[in-house]
RNA sequence: GGAGAGAUGGGUGAGUGGCUGAAACCAGCAGUUUGCUAAACUGCCGUACUGGAAACGGUACCGGGGGUUCGAAUCCCCCUCUCUCCGCCA
């Protein structure tokens, strides 16, 4: 959530930034918000003043009652009734205005960082770098959805039977590969100084609001209505919400957490050839890294996180590229996002396997996640996170890129985790 | 799921209608004393909104929401959560 003071003090800048994110009617909405803010303060001033008078009269009555001057007290009482009525009306107005402001603020996305390229779609994303050689496959090489059948390691039909489309069953070396990747990613995160956490995978409404999934994006999450809980779409939600309503001591910063969770996405309305196989699932596994940092350090940390994620891809020997997302393609809550994509050779396309973002104060403002400056002022921290990594597309790329006519070679770093070197 | 008890500031915990934004203690911060450490002493020590250049004010907040009252941490109603006992159970 954007801060009202920023809208107030840097209105033109905010409007320009919203425009860059292709937000419609930015100028009008911001102007309307400022108007509401103006009203709010006026009403609040009036209200506070009346309340203040009511408070002092109440005190007076108390004193009179004590000294036994009942009649004077009674006459004062009658004086307050009109005051009370007016205060009540103002209080109602005030909370109506506050609600409206809140709603309007929730609607506004985060402002993109100055380095974010302008643009509307994925076409406009900027390729920051590309790394690794794209392998040449043997004749008759298969896409991963054929390979998993051939070696019987991931079973979509079974998942269909048990749950539905997009919930595969991993079997044998396929299951082992999942476990190996999770352990590898977590071990690497520990080495990089992250603290491992294992959060709940169901979250309440407050947590959904904290990181920006609610309101308006409940459609992407599975909702357990009996208890009003949501299955997490990413570990970002529970892990970041650990720090909701916190004032973090400066010497604890930056906070670096990593956690493995399954993730659940309804992905309503997405079908087609490019979502075949492991490309898009309703349930998948992911190790997420989250950092909470001082505002002045957050972009340095974003780079650090980006290199860390790249180091994983390098160790897995996967060709990848890094994109800086354009204003139109980035997430609602993000100020700057890098996407990491691996090349899936049999499909001949890049697959997103990580998204690494700086949210600046946008989430922190909703979370009330703050620190105290040296002068004692409470200020919002910055939150960041990245996938490190999401498994399914990594698996797809490993299977496709490393296939040979007589089996699929596993990346060396995984051998100790797998207990085998080759599938088939 | 049943029965009971409870939810107060960073922590412990007092407070059953006005003198309580909230005692006391602990932790924390600043200082005095001290050869150093320790101890002792003094002061400070919640959050948000808001007025003000500032000094300094105003309002709200004692789990959340509503109500009674001139006045609510304190009384009433609803909700949530925690604890204890019972039941069930990985």
Coordinates of C-alpha atoms (C1' of nucleotides) in Angstrom, one line a residue:
Chain A
X1 CA 0.0 0.0 0.0
X2 CA 1.3 3.4 -0.9
X3 CA 1.8 5.9 1.8
X4 CA -0.6 8.9 1.8
X5 CA 2.2 11.3 2.7
X6 CA 4.0 10.3 -0.5
X7 CA 0.9 10.9 -2.5
X8 CA 0.5 14.2 -0.8
X9 CA 4.1 15.4 -1.1
X10 CA 5.1 13.9 -4.5
X11 CA 1.8 13.8 -6.4
X12 CA 3.2 14.3 -9.9
X13 CA 5.9 11.7 -9.4
X14 CA 3.3 9.2 -8.2
X15 CA 1.0 9.8 -11.1
X16 CA 3.9 9.4 -13.6
X17 CA 5.0 6.2 -11.9
X18 CA 1.5 4.8 -11.9
X19 CA 1.2 5.6 -15.6
X20 CA 4.4 3.7 -16.2
X21 CA 2.8 0.7 -14.7
X22 CA -0.1 1.2 -17.1
X23 CA -2.5 2.1 -14.3
X24 CA -5.6 3.7 -15.8
X25 CA -6.9 7.0 -14.6
X26 CA -3.9 7.5 -12.2
X27 CA -4.2 11.3 -12.2
X28 CA -7.9 11.3 -11.4
X29 CA -7.7 8.6 -8.7
X30 CA -4.8 10.3 -7.0
X31 CA -6.6 13.6 -7.1
X32 CA -9.7 12.1 -5.6
X33 CA -7.7 10.5 -2.9
X34 CA -6.0 13.7 -1.9
X35 CA -9.4 15.3 -1.8
X36 CA -10.7 12.7 0.5
X37 CA -7.6 13.0 2.6
X38 CA -8.2 16.7 2.9
X39 CA -11.8 16.0 4.0
X40 CA -10.7 13.5 6.5
X41 CA -8.4 15.9 8.2
X42 CA -11.0 18.5 8.4
X43 CA -13.6 16.2 9.8
X44 CA -11.2 14.7 12.2
X45 CA -10.2 18.1 13.5
X46 CA -13.7 19.0 14.1
X47 CA -14.5 15.7 15.8
X48 CA -11.4 15.8 18.0
X49 CA -12.3 19.3 19.2
X50 CA -15.8 18.4 20.2
X51 CA -14.6 15.2 21.8
X52 CA -12.1 17.2 23.7
X53 CA -14.8 19.4 25.1
X54 CA -17.0 16.4 26.0
X55 CA -14.0 14.9 27.8
X56 CA -13.4 18.0 29.9
X57 CA -17.1 18.3 30.7
X58 CA -17.1 14.7 31.9
X59 CA -14.2 15.4 34.1
X60 CA -16.0 18.4 35.5
X61 CA -19.1 16.4 36.3
X62 CA -16.9 13.9 38.1
X63 CA -15.4 16.6 40.2
X64 CA -18.9 18.1 41.0
X65 CA -20.3 14.7 41.9
X66 CA -17.5 14.2 44.3
X67 CA -17.9 17.5 46.0
X68 CA -21.6 16.8 46.3
X69 CA -22.9 19.5 43.9
X70 CA -25.4 17.3 42.3
X71 CA -27.5 20.0 40.7
X72 CA -24.7 21.6 38.9
X73 CA -23.6 18.2 37.7
X74 CA -27.1 17.5 36.3
X75 CA -27.2 20.8 34.4
X76 CA -23.9 20.0 32.8
X77 CA -25.1 16.6 31.8
X78 CA -28.0 18.1 29.8
X79 CA -25.5 20.3 28.0
X80 CA -23.6 17.4 26.7
X81 CA -26.4 15.7 24.8
X82 CA -26.2 18.0 21.7
X83 CA -22.4 17.7 21.8
X84 CA -22.7 14.0 21.9
X85 CA -25.0 13.9 18.9
X86 CA -22.7 16.0 16.8
X87 CA -19.6 14.1 17.8
X88 CA -21.3 10.9 16.8
X89 CA -22.3 12.2 13.4
X90 CA -18.7 13.4 12.8
X91 CA -17.3 10.0 13.9
X92 CA -19.5 8.2 11.4
X93 CA -18.5 10.6 8.7
X94 CA -14.9 10.1 9.6
X95 CA -15.0 6.3 9.5
X96 CA -16.8 6.4 6.2
X97 CA -14.1 8.6 4.7
X98 CA -11.4 6.4 6.2
X99 CA -12.9 3.3 4.6
X100 CA -13.1 5.0 1.3
X101 CA -9.4 6.1 1.5
X102 CA -8.4 2.6 2.5
X103 CA -10.3 1.1 -0.4
X104 CA -8.8 3.5 -2.8
X105 CA -5.3 2.9 -1.5
X106 CA -5.7 -0.8 -1.8
X107 CA -6.5 -0.3 -5.4
X108 CA -3.2 1.4 -6.2
X109 CA -0.3 -0.8 -7.2
X110 CA 3.3 -0.2 -6.1
X111 CA 5.3 2.4 -8.0
X112 CA 7.9 1.0 -10.3
X113 CA 11.6 1.8 -9.7
X114 CA 13.2 4.2 -12.1
X115 CA 15.2 1.4 -13.8
X116 CA 12.0 -0.4 -14.8
X117 CA 11.5 -0.3 -18.5
X118 CA 8.3 1.1 -19.9
X119 CA 6.1 -1.4 -21.7
X120 CA 2.9 -3.3 -21.6
X121 CA 3.5 -7.0 -22.1
X122 CA 6.2 -9.7 -21.7
X123 CA 7.5 -8.6 -25.1
X124 CA 8.7 -5.4 -23.5
X125 CA 10.8 -7.0 -20.8
X126 CA 14.4 -6.2 -20.9
X127 CA 16.9 -9.1 -21.2
X128 CA 19.6 -8.2 -18.6
X129 CA 21.9 -11.1 -19.3
X130 CA 22.0 -14.6 -20.7
X131 CA 24.2 -17.4 -19.4
X132 CA 25.1 -20.9 -20.4
X133 CA 25.1 -22.8 -23.7
X134 CA 21.9 -24.1 -25.1
X135 CA 22.5 -27.8 -25.7
X136 CA 21.9 -29.6 -29.0
X137 CA 19.6 -32.6 -28.6
X138 CA 19.8 -35.9 -30.4
X139 CA 17.3 -36.7 -33.1
X140 CA 14.0 -37.9 -31.6
X141 CA 14.4 -35.9 -28.3
X142 CA 11.2 -35.5 -26.5
X143 CA 9.4 -32.8 -24.5
X144 CA 9.3 -33.5 -20.7
X145 CA 5.6 -34.6 -20.8
X146 CA 6.7 -37.5 -23.0
X147 CA 9.8 -38.3 -21.0
X148 CA 8.0 -38.6 -17.7
X149 CA 5.7 -41.1 -19.3
X150 CA 8.5 -43.0 -20.9
X151 CA 10.4 -43.4 -17.6
X152 CA 7.2 -43.4 -15.5
X153 CA 8.4 -40.8 -13.0
X154 CA 5.5 -38.3 -13.0
X155 CA 1.9 -39.3 -13.4
X156 CA -0.7 -36.8 -14.4
X157 CA -3.4 -39.4 -14.9
X158 CA -3.1 -40.6 -11.3
X159 CA -3.2 -37.0 -10.1
X160 CA -6.3 -36.5 -12.1
X161 CA -8.0 -39.5 -10.5
X162 CA -7.1 -38.4 -7.0
X163 CA -7.6 -34.7 -7.3
X164 CA -7.9 -33.2 -10.7
X165 CA -5.9 -31.6 -13.5
X166 CA -2.7 -29.9 -12.4
X167 CA -2.0 -32.2 -9.4
X168 CA 0.6 -34.7 -10.6
X169 CA 1.8 -37.7 -8.6
X170 CA 5.6 -37.9 -8.6
X171 CA 6.9 -41.5 -8.5
X172 CA 10.2 -43.4 -8.1
X173 CA 13.1 -41.3 -9.4
X174 CA 10.7 -38.5 -10.1
X175 CA 9.8 -38.3 -6.4
X176 CA 13.4 -38.6 -5.4
X177 CA 14.3 -35.8 -7.7
X178 CA 11.8 -33.5 -6.0
X179 CA 13.1 -34.3 -2.6
X180 CA 16.7 -33.9 -3.8
X181 CA 16.0 -30.4 -5.3
X182 CA 14.2 -29.2 -2.1
X183 CA 17.1 -30.4 0.0
X184 CA 19.7 -28.9 -2.3
X185 CA 18.0 -25.6 -2.4
X186 CA 17.6 -25.4 1.3
X187 CA 21.2 -26.4 2.0
X188 CA 22.4 -23.7 -0.4
X189 CA 20.2 -21.2 1.3
X190 CA 21.7 -22.1 4.7
X191 CA 25.2 -21.7 3.3
X192 CA 24.2 -18.2 2.0
X193 CA 23.1 -17.2 5.5
X194 CA 19.4 -17.7 5.4
X195 CA 17.5 -19.0 8.4
X196 CA 15.2 -22.0 7.5
X197 CA 11.6 -21.7 8.4
X198 CA 8.7 -24.0 7.9
X199 CA 5.5 -21.9 7.9
X200 CA 1.9 -22.9 7.7
X201 CA 0.5 -23.3 4.2
X202 CA -2.9 -22.1 5.1
X203 CA -3.2 -18.4 5.9
X204 CA -5.8 -16.2 7.4
X205 CA -7.3 -13.0 5.9
X206 CA -5.0 -10.6 7.7
X207 CA -1.9 -12.3 6.2
X208 CA -3.5 -12.2 2.8
X209 CA -3.9 -8.4 3.2
X210 CA -0.4 -8.1 4.6
X211 CA 1.4 -9.2 1.4
X212 CA -1.2 -8.0 -1.1
X213 CA -3.1 -11.1 -2.1
X214 CA -6.2 -9.6 -0.6
X215 CA -8.3 -7.8 -1.5
X216 CA -9.2 -8.4 -5.1
X217 CA -6.9 -11.3 -5.9
X218 CA -8.6 -14.0 -3.9
X219 CA -9.4 -15.7 -7.2
X220 CA -5.9 -17.0 -7.5
X221 CA -6.0 -18.8 -4.1
X222 CA -7.9 -21.9 -3.0
X223 CA -10.2 -20.9 -0.2
X224 CA -11.1 -23.2 2.7
X225 CA -14.4 -21.5 3.4
X226 CA -15.4 -23.4 6.5
X227 CA -12.5 -21.8 8.4
X228 CA -12.0 -18.8 6.1
X229 CA -8.4 -19.7 5.4
X230 CA -6.5 -19.7 2.1
X231 CA -4.0 -22.1 0.7
X232 CA -0.8 -20.2 0.1
X233 CA 0.1 -19.3 -3.6
X234 CA 3.7 -18.8 -2.4
X235 CA 5.7 -19.1 0.8
X236 CA 6.2 -15.4 0.5
X237 CA 2.9 -14.9 2.3
X238 CA 3.4 -16.8 5.5
X239 CA 7.1 -16.1 5.7
X240 CA 6.8 -12.3 5.3
X241 CA 3.8 -12.2 7.6
X242 CA 6.0 -13.6 10.4
X243 CA 7.1 -10.0 10.7
X244 CA 3.6 -8.4 10.5
X245 CA 3.2 -5.8 13.3
X246 CA 6.8 -5.8 14.3
X247 CA 9.3 -3.1 15.0
X248 CA 12.5 -4.9 14.2
X249 CA 15.7 -4.0 16.1
X250 CA 18.2 -2.6 13.6
X251 CA 20.9 -5.0 14.6
X252 CA 18.7 -7.9 13.4
X253 CA 18.7 -6.5 9.9
X254 CA 18.7 -7.7 7.2
X255 CA 16.4 -10.6 8.1
X256 CA 17.1 -13.5 5.8
X257 CA 14.6 -16.4 5.8
X258 CA 14.2 -19.3 3.5
X259 CA 11.5 -21.9 3.5
X260 CA 10.2 -24.8 1.5
X261 CA 6.4 -25.1 0.9
X262 CA 4.1 -26.5 -1.6
X263 CA 2.2 -23.7 -3.4
X264 CA -1.3 -23.7 -4.6
X265 CA -2.6 -21.7 -7.5
X266 CA -6.0 -21.8 -9.0
X267 CA -4.8 -20.2 -12.3
X268 CA -8.4 -19.8 -13.3
X269 CA -8.7 -19.3 -17.0
X270 CA -5.3 -20.4 -18.2
X271 CA -5.2 -23.2 -20.7
X272 CA -3.4 -24.0 -23.9
X273 CA -0.4 -25.7 -25.3
X274 CA 2.1 -23.7 -23.3
X275 CA 0.7 -25.0 -20.1
X276 CA 1.3 -28.7 -20.9
X277 CA 3.0 -31.0 -18.5
X278 CA 4.9 -29.3 -15.7
X279 CA 4.7 -25.9 -17.3
X280 CA 1.8 -24.8 -15.1
X281 CA 0.4 -26.7 -12.1
X282 CA -2.2 -26.1 -9.4
X283 CA 0.1 -27.5 -6.8
X284 CA 3.9 -27.3 -7.0
X285 CA 6.9 -27.1 -4.7
X286 CA 9.1 -24.1 -4.2
X287 CA 11.8 -22.9 -1.9
X288 CA 11.4 -19.2 -1.3
X289 CA 13.9 -16.7 0.0
X290 CA 12.7 -13.6 1.9
X291 CA 14.7 -10.6 3.1
X292 CA 13.7 -7.6 5.2
X293 CA 16.1 -4.7 4.9
X294 CA 16.8 -1.1 5.7
X295 CA 15.4 1.1 2.9
X296 CA 18.8 2.3 1.8
X297 CA 20.1 -1.3 1.4
X298 CA 17.3 -2.9 -0.4
X299 CA 18.5 -2.6 -4.0
X300 CA 21.9 -3.8 -3.1
X301 CA 20.1 -6.8 -1.5
X302 CA 18.0 -7.4 -4.6
X303 CA 21.1 -7.8 -6.6
X304 CA 22.6 -10.1 -4.1
X305 CA 19.4 -12.2 -4.2
X306 CA 19.5 -12.2 -8.0
X307 CA 23.1 -13.5 -8.1
X308 CA 22.3 -16.1 -5.5
X309 CA 19.4 -17.4 -7.6
X310 CA 21.7 -17.4 -10.6
X311 CA 24.3 -19.4 -8.7
X312 CA 21.7 -22.1 -8.2
X313 CA 21.0 -22.3 -11.9
X314 CA 24.7 -22.4 -12.7
X315 CA 25.2 -25.3 -10.3
X316 CA 22.3 -27.1 -11.9
X317 CA 24.1 -26.4 -15.3
X318 CA 21.0 -24.9 -16.9
X319 CA 21.1 -22.2 -19.5
X320 CA 19.2 -19.2 -18.2
X321 CA 18.5 -15.5 -18.8
X322 CA 17.6 -12.7 -16.5
X323 CA 14.8 -10.3 -17.4
X324 CA 14.0 -7.0 -15.9
X325 CA 10.2 -6.8 -16.1
X326 CA 8.6 -3.9 -17.8
X327 CA 6.0 -1.7 -16.0
X328 CA 3.1 -3.5 -17.6
X329 CA 4.3 -7.0 -16.8
X330 CA 5.4 -6.7 -13.3
X331 CA 3.4 -7.7 -10.2
X332 CA 0.9 -5.4 -8.5
X333 CA 3.0 -5.1 -5.3
X334 CA 6.5 -4.9 -6.8
X335 CA 8.8 -2.0 -7.4
X336 CA 11.4 -3.9 -9.4
X337 CA 11.3 -7.5 -10.5
X338 CA 13.8 -9.8 -12.1
X339 CA 12.6 -13.0 -13.7
X340 CA 14.9 -15.9 -14.2
X341 CA 14.1 -18.1 -17.1
X342 CA 15.7 -21.4 -18.0
X343 CA 15.8 -22.7 -21.5
X344 CA 13.7 -25.7 -22.2
X345 CA 15.4 -27.2 -25.2
X346 CA 12.8 -29.7 -26.3
X347 CA 10.1 -27.1 -26.1
X348 CA 12.3 -24.5 -27.6
X349 CA 11.2 -21.8 -25.1
X350 CA 12.2 -20.0 -22.0
X351 CA 10.5 -21.0 -18.8
X352 CA 10.2 -18.7 -15.8
X353 CA 11.6 -20.5 -12.7
X354 CA 12.1 -17.5 -10.4
X355 CA 10.8 -14.1 -9.8
X356 CA 12.8 -11.9 -7.5
X357 CA 11.3 -8.6 -6.3
X358 CA 11.8 -5.6 -4.2
X359 CA 8.6 -4.4 -2.7
X360 CA 10.1 -1.4 -1.0
X361 CA 7.6 -0.2 1.6
X362 CA 4.5 -1.4 -0.2
X363 CA 4.1 -4.6 1.8
X364 CA 5.7 -3.2 4.9
X365 CA 3.1 -0.4 5.1
X366 CA 0.3 -3.0 5.1
X367 CA 2.2 -5.3 7.4
X368 CA 3.2 -2.4 9.8
X369 CA 6.7 -3.7 9.6
X370 CA 9.0 -1.0 10.9
X371 CA 12.3 -0.1 12.5
X372 CA 13.5 2.8 14.6
X373 CA 16.0 5.2 13.1
X374 CA 18.9 6.5 15.3
X375 CA 16.9 9.6 16.0
X376 CA 14.1 7.3 17.4
X377 CA 11.6 7.7 14.5
X378 CA 9.7 4.6 13.4
X379 CA 10.0 4.0 9.7
X380 CA 8.9 1.3 7.3
X381 CA 11.3 -1.4 6.2
X382 CA 11.7 -2.8 2.8
X383 CA 10.6 -6.4 1.9
X384 CA 12.1 -8.6 -0.8
X385 CA 11.6 -12.1 -2.0
X386 CA 12.6 -14.5 -4.7
X387 CA 12.0 -18.1 -5.7
X388 CA 15.0 -20.2 -5.1
X389 CA 13.7 -22.1 -6.8
X390 CA 10.3 -23.3 -8.1
X391 CA 10.6 -27.0 -8.9
X392 CA 8.4 -28.0 -11.8
X393 CA 10.0 -26.1 -14.6
X394 CA 13.5 -26.8 -13.3
X395 CA 12.5 -30.5 -13.5
X396 CA 11.2 -30.0 -17.0
X397 CA 14.4 -28.3 -18.1
X398 CA 16.7 -30.9 -16.4
X399 CA 14.8 -33.7 -18.1
X400 CA 14.7 -32.2 -21.5
X401 CA 18.1 -30.7 -21.7
X402 CA 20.0 -33.7 -20.3
X403 CA 18.2 -36.4 -22.2
X404 CA 20.2 -38.9 -24.3
X405 CA 19.0 -41.8 -26.3
X406 CA 19.7 -44.1 -23.3
X407 CA 18.7 -42.1 -20.3
X408 CA 18.6 -38.7 -18.7
X409 CA 21.7 -37.5 -16.9
X410 CA 21.3 -35.7 -13.6
X411 CA 23.3 -32.5 -12.7
X412 CA 26.4 -33.4 -10.7
X413 CA 25.4 -31.3 -7.7
X414 CA 22.4 -33.4 -7.2
X415 CA 24.1 -36.8 -7.3
X416 CA 24.7 -37.0 -3.5
X417 CA 21.1 -36.0 -2.9
X418 CA 19.7 -38.4 -5.5
X419 CA 21.6 -41.6 -4.9
X420 CA 21.7 -42.1 -8.7
X421 CA 23.2 -40.3 -11.6
X422 CA 20.9 -41.1 -14.4
X423 CA 17.2 -41.8 -15.0
X424 CA 16.6 -44.8 -17.3
Chain B
rG1 C1' -16.5 -31.5 20.0
rG2 C1' -17.9 -30.7 25.8
rA3 C1' -16.8 -27.8 30.5
rG4 C1' -14.2 -24.0 32.9
rA5 C1' -10.6 -19.9 33.2
rG6 C1' -8.4 -16.0 30.8
rA7 C1' -6.6 -12.0 27.0
rU8 C1' -3.6 -5.0 30.0
rG9 C1' 2.6 -1.4 27.3
rG10 C1' 9.2 -5.2 24.9
rG11 C1' 8.4 -8.9 29.4
rU12 C1' 6.1 -10.1 34.4
rG13 C1' 1.9 -8.1 36.4
rA14 C1' -1.6 -4.3 39.3
rG15 C1' -6.0 -2.2 38.3
rU16 C1' -14.2 -3.7 39.1
rG17 C1' -17.1 3.3 36.7
rG18 C1' -14.1 9.6 37.1
rC19 C1' -7.7 11.0 40.6
rU20 C1' -5.5 5.5 34.9
rG21 C1' -2.3 6.2 28.8
rA22 C1' -2.5 3.0 32.6
rA23 C1' 1.0 1.3 39.4
rA24 C1' 5.2 -1.7 40.5
rC25 C1' 9.1 -4.7 38.9
rC26 C1' 12.3 -6.5 34.9
rA27 C1' 14.6 -5.5 30.3
rG28 C1' 16.3 -1.1 27.3
rC29 C1' 18.4 4.1 26.7
rA30 C1' 20.9 8.6 28.9
rG31 C1' 23.6 10.4 33.1
rU32 C1' 25.9 10.5 38.3
rU33 C1' 29.2 7.7 41.4
rU34 C1' 33.6 4.2 40.6
rG35 C1' 40.8 2.8 39.2
rC36 C1' 38.1 -1.3 35.9
rU37 C1' 34.0 -4.8 36.3
rA38 C1' 29.9 -5.2 39.3
rA39 C1' 26.5 -2.5 42.3
rA40 C1' 23.9 1.9 43.7
rC41 C1' 21.3 6.4 42.4
rU42 C1' 18.7 10.0 38.9
rG43 C1' 16.0 10.8 34.5
rC44 C1' 13.9 8.8 30.0
rC45 C1' 11.4 4.7 28.0
rG46 C1' 4.0 2.5 23.6
rU47 C1' 1.5 3.2 18.8
rA48 C1' -1.4 5.8 15.2
rC49 C1' -3.8 10.0 13.4
rU50 C1' -3.8 15.2 13.9
rG51 C1' -2.6 20.9 15.1
rG52 C1' 2.1 23.7 15.2
rA53 C1' 8.2 26.4 12.2
rA54 C1' 9.2 24.6 16.9
rA55 C1' 8.2 24.5 22.0
rC56 C1' 4.1 22.1 23.1
rG57 C1' -0.9 20.4 22.3
rG58 C1' -5.6 17.4 20.7
rU59 C1' -7.9 12.6 19.7
rA60 C1' -8.0 7.3 19.6
rC61 C1' -6.0 2.7 21.3
rC62 C1' -5.9 -2.2 27.7
rG63 C1' -7.6 -9.2 22.0
rG64 C1' -11.6 -7.5 17.9
rG65 C1' -16.6 -5.4 17.1
rG66 C1' -21.1 -3.3 19.1
rG67 C1' -23.9 -1.3 23.5
rU68 C1' -25.0 1.2 28.5
rU69 C1' -23.2 6.0 30.8
rC70 C1' -22.1 12.9 31.4
rG71 C1' -17.7 9.5 31.9
rA72 C1' -15.6 2.5 30.5
rA73 C1' -9.3 -1.2 30.8
rU74 C1' -13.4 -1.7 34.6
rC75 C1' -20.6 -3.0 33.3
rC76 C1' -23.6 -5.7 29.1
rC77 C1' -23.8 -8.4 24.2
rC78 C1' -21.3 -10.8 19.9
rC79 C1' -16.7 -12.7 17.8
rU80 C1' -11.6 -14.4 17.9
rC81 C1' -7.7 -16.4 20.3
rU82 C1' -5.0 -18.7 24.5
rC83 C1' -4.8 -22.0 28.8
rU84 C1' -6.7 -26.2 31.9
rC85 C1' -9.7 -30.7 32.3
rC86 C1' -12.5 -34.4 29.3
rG87 C1' -13.3 -36.7 24.4
rC88 C1' -11.0 -37.8 19.7
rC89 C1' -6.4 -38.3 17.2
rA90 C1' -0.9 -38.0 13.7

